[in-house]
């Protein structure tokens, strides 16, 4: 599903409805009391195929363990919308919350308070400034993925040139780490001129506008790294609208269906796909350990895979994100 504020709202309610019916009905007592553990998954934003794919992993792992899952997500990737969800979930007292915090600073206090209230908190995907309260934090190697994106752009433009980054918002830990990895690569290579990062607020239309304006200012840009699904979708649109698809190489983070379509069409040259289902599965495992009072792994790093038109029908296929489980 393409994310607009309207479809995101629809997706939020659909996902919530789906999650209620997806409560797993296993029999194995996993909680310390022997009751079915109650887990809540709070997405970064509803309707984003990255979190849908993560939910598929969570649902499967919860079903195996006999835990129930309630899923909720804000209509936008925005801490002012996510915080009230956290507060109401805390009031409903689940055994554990799996959450992708939307901002490193704004979500720190609400999540620390959840942990202080006795709820086990597992951070999946993004993190906060000080995650010490969390039972576990599970995320991709985002910095490594950003560096891999730079290497892909360099392969596509061996002579170098001007490169730009389109991200979401500052304070999103994952995207910030990807930008840092890309920037490190670009600044260390004298044949490239790093034009910096611009923020699209997770809105493809805004990303397209930023790219058009950047091309008007620097018509000789050779590459753009777009740091997540929505930045990448909009970047490709902007480049196509400017008629520059033969000049500007695009590497996008993530592998949503719309991004894969752009890859097949040749507007985008490479995607750095994450492993969201694995993040979700491991998130459930860590949450259940924490609920049982067992020791947890404080930090888990998951991998990424570069998808290109060449490997899309082979090894790359399994990395494409899902629109439903
Ligand atoms: O890139 C993912 C996720 O890792 C990031 O934290 C937010 O954006 C996505 O959900 C993709 O839209």
mmCIF file of C-alpha atoms and ligand atoms in Angstrom:
data_model
loop_
_atom_site.group_PDB
_atom_site.id
_atom_site.type_symbol
_atom_site.label_atom_id
_atom_site.label_comp_id
_atom_site.label_asym_id
_atom_site.label_seq_id
_atom_site.Cartn_x
_atom_site.Cartn_y
_atom_site.Cartn_z
ATOM 1 C CA UNK A 1 0.000 0.000 0.000
ATOM 2 C CA UNK A 2 1.319 3.440 -0.925
ATOM 3 C CA UNK A 3 1.464 5.598 2.189
ATOM 4 C CA UNK A 4 -0.519 8.789 2.164
ATOM 5 C CA UNK A 5 -1.983 10.217 5.381
ATOM 6 C CA UNK A 6 -5.352 8.730 4.334
ATOM 7 C CA UNK A 7 -4.098 5.261 3.469
ATOM 8 C CA UNK A 8 -1.912 5.259 6.559
ATOM 9 C CA UNK A 9 -4.958 5.913 8.736
ATOM 10 C CA UNK A 10 -6.818 3.134 6.982
ATOM 11 C CA UNK A 11 -3.825 0.852 7.343
ATOM 12 C CA UNK A 12 -3.557 1.733 11.035
ATOM 13 C CA UNK A 13 -7.093 0.618 11.681
ATOM 14 C CA UNK A 14 -6.785 -2.440 9.433
ATOM 15 C CA UNK A 15 -3.576 -3.510 11.133
ATOM 16 C CA UNK A 16 -5.095 -3.067 14.548
ATOM 17 C CA UNK A 17 -8.126 -5.102 13.510
ATOM 18 C CA UNK A 18 -5.879 -7.744 11.944
ATOM 19 C CA UNK A 19 -3.711 -7.914 15.018
ATOM 20 C CA UNK A 20 -6.690 -8.544 17.248
ATOM 21 C CA UNK A 21 -7.674 -11.545 15.176
ATOM 22 C CA UNK A 22 -4.059 -12.684 14.901
ATOM 23 C CA UNK A 23 -3.781 -13.411 18.608
ATOM 24 C CA UNK A 24 -1.874 -16.646 18.730
ATOM 25 C CA UNK A 25 -3.680 -19.473 20.470
ATOM 26 C CA UNK A 26 -0.862 -21.795 21.491
ATOM 27 C CA UNK A 27 -0.907 -23.714 24.742
ATOM 28 C CA UNK A 28 2.686 -23.537 25.989
ATOM 29 C CA UNK A 29 2.856 -21.375 29.115
ATOM 30 C CA UNK A 30 5.683 -18.921 28.423
ATOM 31 C CA UNK A 31 5.151 -16.241 31.075
ATOM 32 C CA UNK A 32 6.406 -16.436 34.625
ATOM 33 C CA UNK A 33 2.844 -17.025 35.850
ATOM 34 C CA UNK A 34 2.153 -19.695 33.255
ATOM 35 C CA UNK A 35 -0.418 -17.460 31.550
ATOM 36 C CA UNK A 36 -0.266 -16.580 27.842
ATOM 37 C CA UNK A 37 2.242 -13.716 27.559
ATOM 38 C CA UNK A 38 0.675 -10.499 26.271
ATOM 39 C CA UNK A 39 2.869 -8.636 23.785
ATOM 40 C CA UNK A 40 2.191 -5.323 22.050
ATOM 41 C CA UNK A 41 4.024 -4.238 18.904
ATOM 42 C CA UNK A 42 4.102 -0.486 18.266
ATOM 43 C CA UNK A 43 5.285 0.281 14.738
ATOM 44 C CA UNK A 44 7.154 3.394 13.634
ATOM 45 C CA UNK A 45 4.331 4.070 11.207
ATOM 46 C CA UNK A 46 1.366 2.017 10.054
ATOM 47 C CA UNK A 47 1.203 0.823 6.453
ATOM 48 C CA UNK A 48 4.999 0.809 5.918
ATOM 49 C CA UNK A 49 5.942 -2.552 4.373
ATOM 50 C CA UNK A 50 9.097 -2.655 6.481
ATOM 51 C CA UNK A 51 6.953 -2.863 9.635
ATOM 52 C CA UNK A 52 4.427 -5.148 7.931
ATOM 53 C CA UNK A 53 7.280 -7.569 7.192
ATOM 54 C CA UNK A 54 8.510 -7.211 10.767
ATOM 55 C CA UNK A 55 5.000 -8.000 11.954
ATOM 56 C CA UNK A 56 5.007 -11.212 9.910
ATOM 57 C CA UNK A 57 8.074 -12.366 11.872
ATOM 58 C CA UNK A 58 6.519 -11.264 15.158
ATOM 59 C CA UNK A 59 3.228 -13.046 14.466
ATOM 60 C CA UNK A 60 4.971 -16.294 13.554
ATOM 61 C CA UNK A 61 7.233 -16.241 16.616
ATOM 62 C CA UNK A 62 4.346 -15.326 18.935
ATOM 63 C CA UNK A 63 2.225 -18.125 17.530
ATOM 64 C CA UNK A 64 4.988 -20.665 18.144
ATOM 65 C CA UNK A 65 5.404 -19.439 21.707
ATOM 66 C CA UNK A 66 1.689 -19.197 22.476
ATOM 67 C CA UNK A 67 1.826 -15.452 23.084
ATOM 68 C CA UNK A 68 -0.787 -12.892 22.069
ATOM 69 C CA UNK A 69 0.122 -9.914 19.896
ATOM 70 C CA UNK A 70 -1.647 -6.591 19.682
ATOM 71 C CA UNK A 71 -0.277 -4.283 16.985
ATOM 72 C CA UNK A 72 -0.642 -0.527 16.784
ATOM 73 C CA UNK A 73 1.020 2.159 14.729
ATOM 74 C CA UNK A 74 0.779 5.917 14.308
ATOM 75 C CA UNK A 75 -0.541 7.289 11.008
ATOM 76 C CA UNK A 76 2.730 9.177 10.528
ATOM 77 C CA UNK A 77 6.324 8.542 11.653
ATOM 78 C CA UNK A 78 5.948 11.163 14.339
ATOM 79 C CA UNK A 79 6.666 11.036 18.090
ATOM 80 C CA UNK A 80 3.719 13.320 18.878
ATOM 81 C CA UNK A 81 1.465 10.594 17.437
ATOM 82 C CA UNK A 82 3.429 7.625 18.802
ATOM 83 C CA UNK A 83 3.706 8.833 22.417
ATOM 84 C CA UNK A 84 -0.068 8.735 23.121
ATOM 85 C CA UNK A 85 -0.134 5.188 21.738
ATOM 86 C CA UNK A 86 2.643 4.200 24.147
ATOM 87 C CA UNK A 87 0.809 5.818 27.051
ATOM 88 C CA UNK A 88 -2.441 3.972 26.319
ATOM 89 C CA UNK A 89 -0.608 0.674 25.769
ATOM 90 C CA UNK A 90 1.186 1.084 29.112
ATOM 91 C CA UNK A 91 -2.201 1.629 30.772
ATOM 92 C CA UNK A 92 -3.386 -1.687 29.276
ATOM 93 C CA UNK A 93 -0.444 -3.422 30.994
ATOM 94 C CA UNK A 94 0.955 -5.910 28.485
ATOM 95 C CA UNK A 95 3.851 -8.105 29.636
ATOM 96 C CA UNK A 96 6.121 -6.615 26.975
ATOM 97 C CA UNK A 97 6.218 -3.885 24.352
ATOM 98 C CA UNK A 98 8.168 -4.238 21.123
ATOM 99 C CA UNK A 99 8.577 -0.774 19.650
ATOM 100 C CA UNK A 100 10.351 1.166 16.896
ATOM 101 C CA UNK A 101 10.762 4.587 18.578
ATOM 102 C CA UNK A 102 10.180 7.457 16.157
ATOM 103 C CA UNK A 103 12.676 9.841 17.757
ATOM 104 C CA UNK A 104 15.775 9.289 19.891
ATOM 105 C CA UNK A 105 14.935 12.135 22.303
ATOM 106 C CA UNK A 106 11.135 12.406 22.369
ATOM 107 C CA UNK A 107 10.502 8.700 22.991
ATOM 108 C CA UNK A 108 13.159 8.310 25.709
ATOM 109 C CA UNK A 109 11.019 9.325 28.725
ATOM 110 C CA UNK A 110 7.769 7.532 27.720
ATOM 111 C CA UNK A 111 9.618 4.256 27.147
ATOM 112 C CA UNK A 112 11.709 4.568 30.282
ATOM 113 C CA UNK A 113 8.447 5.085 32.173
ATOM 114 C CA UNK A 114 6.980 1.946 30.570
ATOM 115 C CA UNK A 115 9.975 -0.076 31.757
ATOM 116 C CA UNK A 116 9.744 1.511 35.225
ATOM 117 C CA UNK A 117 6.102 0.373 35.343
ATOM 118 C CA UNK A 118 7.334 -3.234 35.039
ATOM 119 C CA UNK A 119 6.677 -3.743 31.336
ATOM 120 C CA UNK A 120 9.540 -5.368 29.423
ATOM 121 C CA UNK A 121 10.584 -3.083 26.560
ATOM 122 C CA UNK A 122 12.331 -4.389 23.435
ATOM 123 C CA UNK A 123 13.495 -1.847 20.859
ATOM 124 C CA UNK A 124 13.109 -3.122 17.323
ATOM 125 C CA UNK A 125 14.667 -1.201 14.389
ATOM 126 C CA UNK A 126 15.168 2.268 15.886
ATOM 127 C CA UNK A 127 16.499 3.159 19.330
ATOM 128 C CA UNK A 128 16.582 6.070 21.800
ATOM 129 C CA UNK A 129 19.374 8.170 23.298
ATOM 130 C CA UNK A 130 19.909 5.879 26.303
ATOM 131 C CA UNK A 131 18.371 2.430 25.822
ATOM 132 C CA UNK A 132 19.709 1.084 29.158
ATOM 133 C CA UNK A 133 16.133 0.410 30.366
ATOM 134 C CA UNK A 134 15.399 -1.898 27.406
ATOM 135 C CA UNK A 135 15.662 -5.677 27.715
ATOM 136 C CA UNK A 136 17.093 -5.766 24.204
ATOM 137 C CA UNK A 137 17.701 -3.511 21.181
ATOM 138 C CA UNK A 138 17.620 -5.150 17.765
ATOM 139 C CA UNK A 139 18.567 -3.266 14.604
ATOM 140 C CA UNK A 140 20.210 -3.653 11.227
ATOM 141 C CA UNK A 141 23.805 -2.644 10.663
ATOM 142 C CA UNK A 142 22.560 0.749 9.525
ATOM 143 C CA UNK A 143 25.932 2.484 9.421
ATOM 144 C CA UNK A 144 27.393 -0.411 7.440
ATOM 145 C CA UNK A 145 24.421 -0.260 5.083
ATOM 146 C CA UNK A 146 25.003 3.457 4.497
ATOM 147 C CA UNK A 147 28.643 2.783 3.641
ATOM 148 C CA UNK A 148 27.562 -0.033 1.306
ATOM 149 C CA UNK A 149 25.236 2.476 -0.417
ATOM 150 C CA UNK A 150 28.178 4.806 -1.003
ATOM 151 C CA UNK A 151 30.234 1.944 -2.452
ATOM 152 C CA UNK A 152 27.327 1.105 -4.786
ATOM 153 C CA UNK A 153 27.151 4.724 -5.973
ATOM 154 C CA UNK A 154 30.920 4.701 -6.513
ATOM 155 C CA UNK A 155 30.668 1.525 -8.591
ATOM 156 C CA UNK A 156 28.026 3.178 -10.725
ATOM 157 C CA UNK A 157 30.077 6.403 -11.039
ATOM 158 C CA UNK A 158 33.730 5.354 -10.966
ATOM 159 C CA UNK A 159 34.833 8.863 -12.005
ATOM 160 C CA UNK A 160 33.140 10.424 -8.958
ATOM 161 C CA UNK A 161 31.109 13.638 -8.880
ATOM 162 C CA UNK A 162 28.472 15.346 -6.748
ATOM 163 C CA UNK A 163 26.374 13.181 -4.424
ATOM 164 C CA UNK A 164 23.399 14.031 -2.254
ATOM 165 C CA UNK A 165 21.515 12.286 0.557
ATOM 166 C CA UNK A 166 17.753 12.457 1.107
ATOM 167 C CA UNK A 167 16.748 11.260 4.582
ATOM 168 C CA UNK A 168 13.606 11.315 6.744
ATOM 169 C CA UNK A 169 14.037 13.504 9.841
ATOM 170 C CA UNK A 170 17.020 14.076 12.115
ATOM 171 C CA UNK A 171 16.583 12.038 15.317
ATOM 172 C CA UNK A 172 15.554 8.816 13.576
ATOM 173 C CA UNK A 173 18.411 6.610 14.792
ATOM 174 C CA UNK A 174 18.426 4.211 11.839
ATOM 175 C CA UNK A 175 18.373 6.849 9.111
ATOM 176 C CA UNK A 176 20.938 8.994 10.974
ATOM 177 C CA UNK A 177 23.314 6.010 11.131
ATOM 178 C CA UNK A 178 22.843 5.298 7.413
ATOM 179 C CA UNK A 179 23.611 8.920 6.576
ATOM 180 C CA UNK A 180 26.719 8.762 8.797
ATOM 181 C CA UNK A 181 27.946 5.628 6.997
ATOM 182 C CA UNK A 182 27.375 7.158 3.561
ATOM 183 C CA UNK A 183 28.952 10.463 4.578
ATOM 184 C CA UNK A 184 32.033 8.731 5.946
ATOM 185 C CA UNK A 185 32.547 6.956 2.612
ATOM 186 C CA UNK A 186 31.871 10.023 0.479
ATOM 187 C CA UNK A 187 34.077 12.383 2.482
ATOM 188 C CA UNK A 188 36.983 9.935 2.431
ATOM 189 C CA UNK A 189 36.942 9.799 -1.373
ATOM 190 C CA UNK A 190 38.408 12.893 -3.031
ATOM 191 C CA UNK A 191 36.707 12.174 -6.366
ATOM 192 C CA UNK A 192 33.296 12.793 -4.784
ATOM 193 C CA UNK A 193 31.769 16.063 -3.647
ATOM 194 C CA UNK A 194 29.332 15.480 -0.778
ATOM 195 C CA UNK A 195 26.439 17.927 -1.017
ATOM 196 C CA UNK A 196 25.028 16.978 2.386
ATOM 197 C CA UNK A 197 21.706 15.638 3.611
ATOM 198 C CA UNK A 198 18.189 17.008 3.181
ATOM 199 C CA UNK A 199 15.140 15.859 5.162
ATOM 200 C CA UNK A 200 11.889 14.809 3.501
ATOM 201 C CA UNK A 201 9.828 14.118 6.672
ATOM 202 C CA UNK A 202 9.072 10.581 5.459
ATOM 203 C CA UNK A 203 6.959 12.057 2.646
ATOM 204 C CA UNK A 204 7.703 10.906 -0.936
ATOM 205 C CA UNK A 205 6.239 14.121 -2.412
ATOM 206 C CA UNK A 206 8.581 16.208 -0.261
ATOM 207 C CA UNK A 207 11.549 14.032 -1.284
ATOM 208 C CA UNK A 208 10.672 14.564 -4.969
ATOM 209 C CA UNK A 209 10.527 18.345 -4.413
ATOM 210 C CA UNK A 210 13.894 18.376 -2.612
ATOM 211 C CA UNK A 211 15.518 16.431 -5.441
ATOM 212 C CA UNK A 212 14.092 18.760 -8.108
ATOM 213 C CA UNK A 213 15.374 21.799 -6.237
ATOM 214 C CA UNK A 214 18.784 20.185 -5.705
ATOM 215 C CA UNK A 215 19.072 19.400 -9.422
ATOM 216 C CA UNK A 216 18.119 22.972 -10.314
ATOM 217 C CA UNK A 217 20.995 24.181 -8.113
ATOM 218 C CA UNK A 218 23.497 21.437 -9.077
ATOM 219 C CA UNK A 219 22.492 20.032 -12.482
ATOM 220 C CA UNK A 220 25.592 17.785 -12.513
ATOM 221 C CA UNK A 221 24.659 15.593 -9.522
ATOM 222 C CA UNK A 222 25.689 12.000 -10.336
ATOM 223 C CA UNK A 223 24.208 10.086 -7.417
ATOM 224 C CA UNK A 224 21.594 10.235 -4.670
ATOM 225 C CA UNK A 225 21.412 8.002 -1.605
ATOM 226 C CA UNK A 226 17.885 7.876 -0.197
ATOM 227 C CA UNK A 227 17.927 6.674 3.395
ATOM 228 C CA UNK A 228 14.580 4.861 3.636
ATOM 229 C CA UNK A 229 11.556 3.649 1.672
ATOM 230 C CA UNK A 230 9.666 6.936 1.404
ATOM 231 C CA UNK A 231 12.746 9.057 0.723
ATOM 232 C CA UNK A 232 13.727 6.583 -2.008
ATOM 233 C CA UNK A 233 10.316 6.453 -3.657
ATOM 234 C CA UNK A 234 10.163 10.250 -3.843
ATOM 235 C CA UNK A 235 13.772 10.589 -4.977
ATOM 236 C CA UNK A 236 13.098 8.306 -7.943
ATOM 237 C CA UNK A 237 9.976 10.307 -8.827
ATOM 238 C CA UNK A 238 11.933 13.583 -8.684
ATOM 239 C CA UNK A 239 14.745 12.257 -10.876
ATOM 240 C CA UNK A 240 12.253 10.852 -13.386
ATOM 241 C CA UNK A 241 10.305 14.126 -13.501
ATOM 242 C CA UNK A 242 13.557 15.986 -14.180
ATOM 243 C CA UNK A 243 14.316 13.541 -17.031
ATOM 244 C CA UNK A 244 17.691 12.791 -15.427
ATOM 245 C CA UNK A 245 17.403 9.027 -14.971
ATOM 246 C CA UNK A 246 20.291 8.392 -17.353
ATOM 247 C CA UNK A 247 22.561 10.775 -15.449
ATOM 248 C CA UNK A 248 21.721 10.318 -11.769
ATOM 249 C CA UNK A 249 22.208 6.942 -10.092
ATOM 250 C CA UNK A 250 19.941 6.227 -7.137
ATOM 251 C CA UNK A 251 20.645 3.841 -4.276
ATOM 252 C CA UNK A 252 17.788 3.494 -1.812
ATOM 253 C CA UNK A 253 17.625 1.886 1.611
ATOM 254 C CA UNK A 254 14.836 -0.720 2.067
ATOM 255 C CA UNK A 255 13.010 -2.910 -0.417
ATOM 256 C CA UNK A 256 9.306 -2.080 -0.434
ATOM 257 C CA UNK A 257 7.255 -3.236 -3.446
ATOM 258 C CA UNK A 258 7.130 0.289 -4.986
ATOM 259 C CA UNK A 259 10.907 0.572 -4.647
ATOM 260 C CA UNK A 260 11.375 -2.808 -6.316
ATOM 261 C CA UNK A 261 9.142 -1.668 -9.191
ATOM 262 C CA UNK A 262 11.402 1.395 -9.648
ATOM 263 C CA UNK A 263 14.436 -0.917 -9.600
ATOM 264 C CA UNK A 264 12.888 -3.087 -12.318
ATOM 265 C CA UNK A 265 12.092 0.030 -14.362
ATOM 266 C CA UNK A 266 15.734 1.078 -14.152
ATOM 267 C CA UNK A 267 15.119 4.414 -12.364
ATOM 268 C CA UNK A 268 16.808 3.041 -9.242
ATOM 269 C CA UNK A 269 20.038 1.058 -9.507
ATOM 270 C CA UNK A 270 20.351 -0.641 -6.116
ATOM 271 C CA UNK A 271 18.438 -1.181 -2.873
ATOM 272 C CA UNK A 272 19.894 -1.977 0.532
ATOM 273 C CA UNK A 273 17.337 -4.390 1.961
ATOM 274 C CA UNK A 274 17.020 -5.074 5.675
ATOM 275 C CA UNK A 275 15.773 -8.236 7.381
ATOM 276 C CA UNK A 276 12.668 -6.955 9.174
ATOM 277 C CA UNK A 277 11.079 -10.364 9.798
ATOM 278 C CA UNK A 278 14.244 -11.518 11.549
ATOM 279 C CA UNK A 279 14.246 -8.348 13.707
ATOM 280 C CA UNK A 280 10.642 -9.172 14.664
ATOM 281 C CA UNK A 281 11.297 -12.849 15.425
ATOM 282 C CA UNK A 282 14.295 -12.035 17.592
ATOM 283 C CA UNK A 283 12.320 -9.257 19.267
ATOM 284 C CA UNK A 284 9.699 -11.757 20.411
ATOM 285 C CA UNK A 285 12.376 -14.206 21.614
ATOM 286 C CA UNK A 286 14.041 -11.503 23.705
ATOM 287 C CA UNK A 287 10.724 -10.243 25.084
ATOM 288 C CA UNK A 288 9.715 -13.736 26.185
ATOM 289 C CA UNK A 289 13.082 -14.298 27.879
ATOM 290 C CA UNK A 290 12.708 -11.002 29.727
ATOM 291 C CA UNK A 291 9.175 -11.895 30.841
ATOM 292 C CA UNK A 292 10.433 -15.227 32.213
ATOM 293 C CA UNK A 293 13.244 -13.460 34.068
ATOM 294 C CA UNK A 294 15.915 -15.070 31.906
ATOM 295 C CA UNK A 295 18.951 -13.123 30.728
ATOM 296 C CA UNK A 296 18.559 -11.290 27.428
ATOM 297 C CA UNK A 297 20.974 -10.104 24.749
ATOM 298 C CA UNK A 298 21.196 -6.340 25.183
ATOM 299 C CA UNK A 299 22.137 -5.562 21.573
ATOM 300 C CA UNK A 300 21.517 -7.613 18.453
ATOM 301 C CA UNK A 301 22.620 -6.528 14.988
ATOM 302 C CA UNK A 302 20.938 -7.931 11.896
ATOM 303 C CA UNK A 303 22.257 -7.850 8.342
ATOM 304 C CA UNK A 304 21.375 -6.300 5.013
ATOM 305 C CA UNK A 305 21.531 -7.342 1.378
ATOM 306 C CA UNK A 306 22.152 -5.231 -1.699
ATOM 307 C CA UNK A 307 19.463 -5.935 -4.315
ATOM 308 C CA UNK A 308 20.045 -5.046 -7.963
ATOM 309 C CA UNK A 309 18.175 -5.793 -11.191
ATOM 310 C CA UNK A 310 20.647 -8.675 -11.677
ATOM 311 C CA UNK A 311 19.949 -10.556 -8.442
ATOM 312 C CA UNK A 312 16.279 -9.628 -8.056
ATOM 313 C CA UNK A 313 14.999 -12.822 -9.602
ATOM 314 C CA UNK A 314 17.538 -14.918 -7.684
ATOM 315 C CA UNK A 315 18.920 -14.429 -4.192
ATOM 316 C CA UNK A 316 17.496 -10.895 -3.935
ATOM 317 C CA UNK A 317 13.869 -12.033 -4.214
ATOM 318 C CA UNK A 318 13.597 -13.261 -0.629
ATOM 319 C CA UNK A 319 14.540 -9.793 0.679
ATOM 320 C CA UNK A 320 11.589 -7.934 -0.885
ATOM 321 C CA UNK A 321 9.288 -6.599 1.845
ATOM 322 C CA UNK A 322 5.731 -7.840 2.194
ATOM 323 C CA UNK A 323 2.464 -5.891 1.962
ATOM 324 C CA UNK A 324 0.707 -8.545 4.063
ATOM 325 C CA UNK A 325 1.727 -11.732 5.872
HETATM 326 O O1 LIG B 1 13.881 2.111 6.897
HETATM 327 C C1 LIG B 1 12.809 1.610 7.629
HETATM 328 C C2 LIG B 1 13.177 1.664 9.086
HETATM 329 O O2 LIG B 1 14.355 0.943 9.305
HETATM 330 C C3 LIG B 1 13.374 3.107 9.519
HETATM 331 O O3 LIG B 1 13.660 3.180 10.878
HETATM 332 C C4 LIG B 1 12.151 3.949 9.174
HETATM 333 O O4 LIG B 1 11.834 3.797 7.813
HETATM 334 C C5 LIG B 1 11.580 2.457 7.378
HETATM 335 O O5 LIG B 1 10.509 1.952 8.086
HETATM 336 C C6 LIG B 1 11.242 2.429 5.891
HETATM 337 O O6 LIG B 1 10.183 3.241 5.587
#
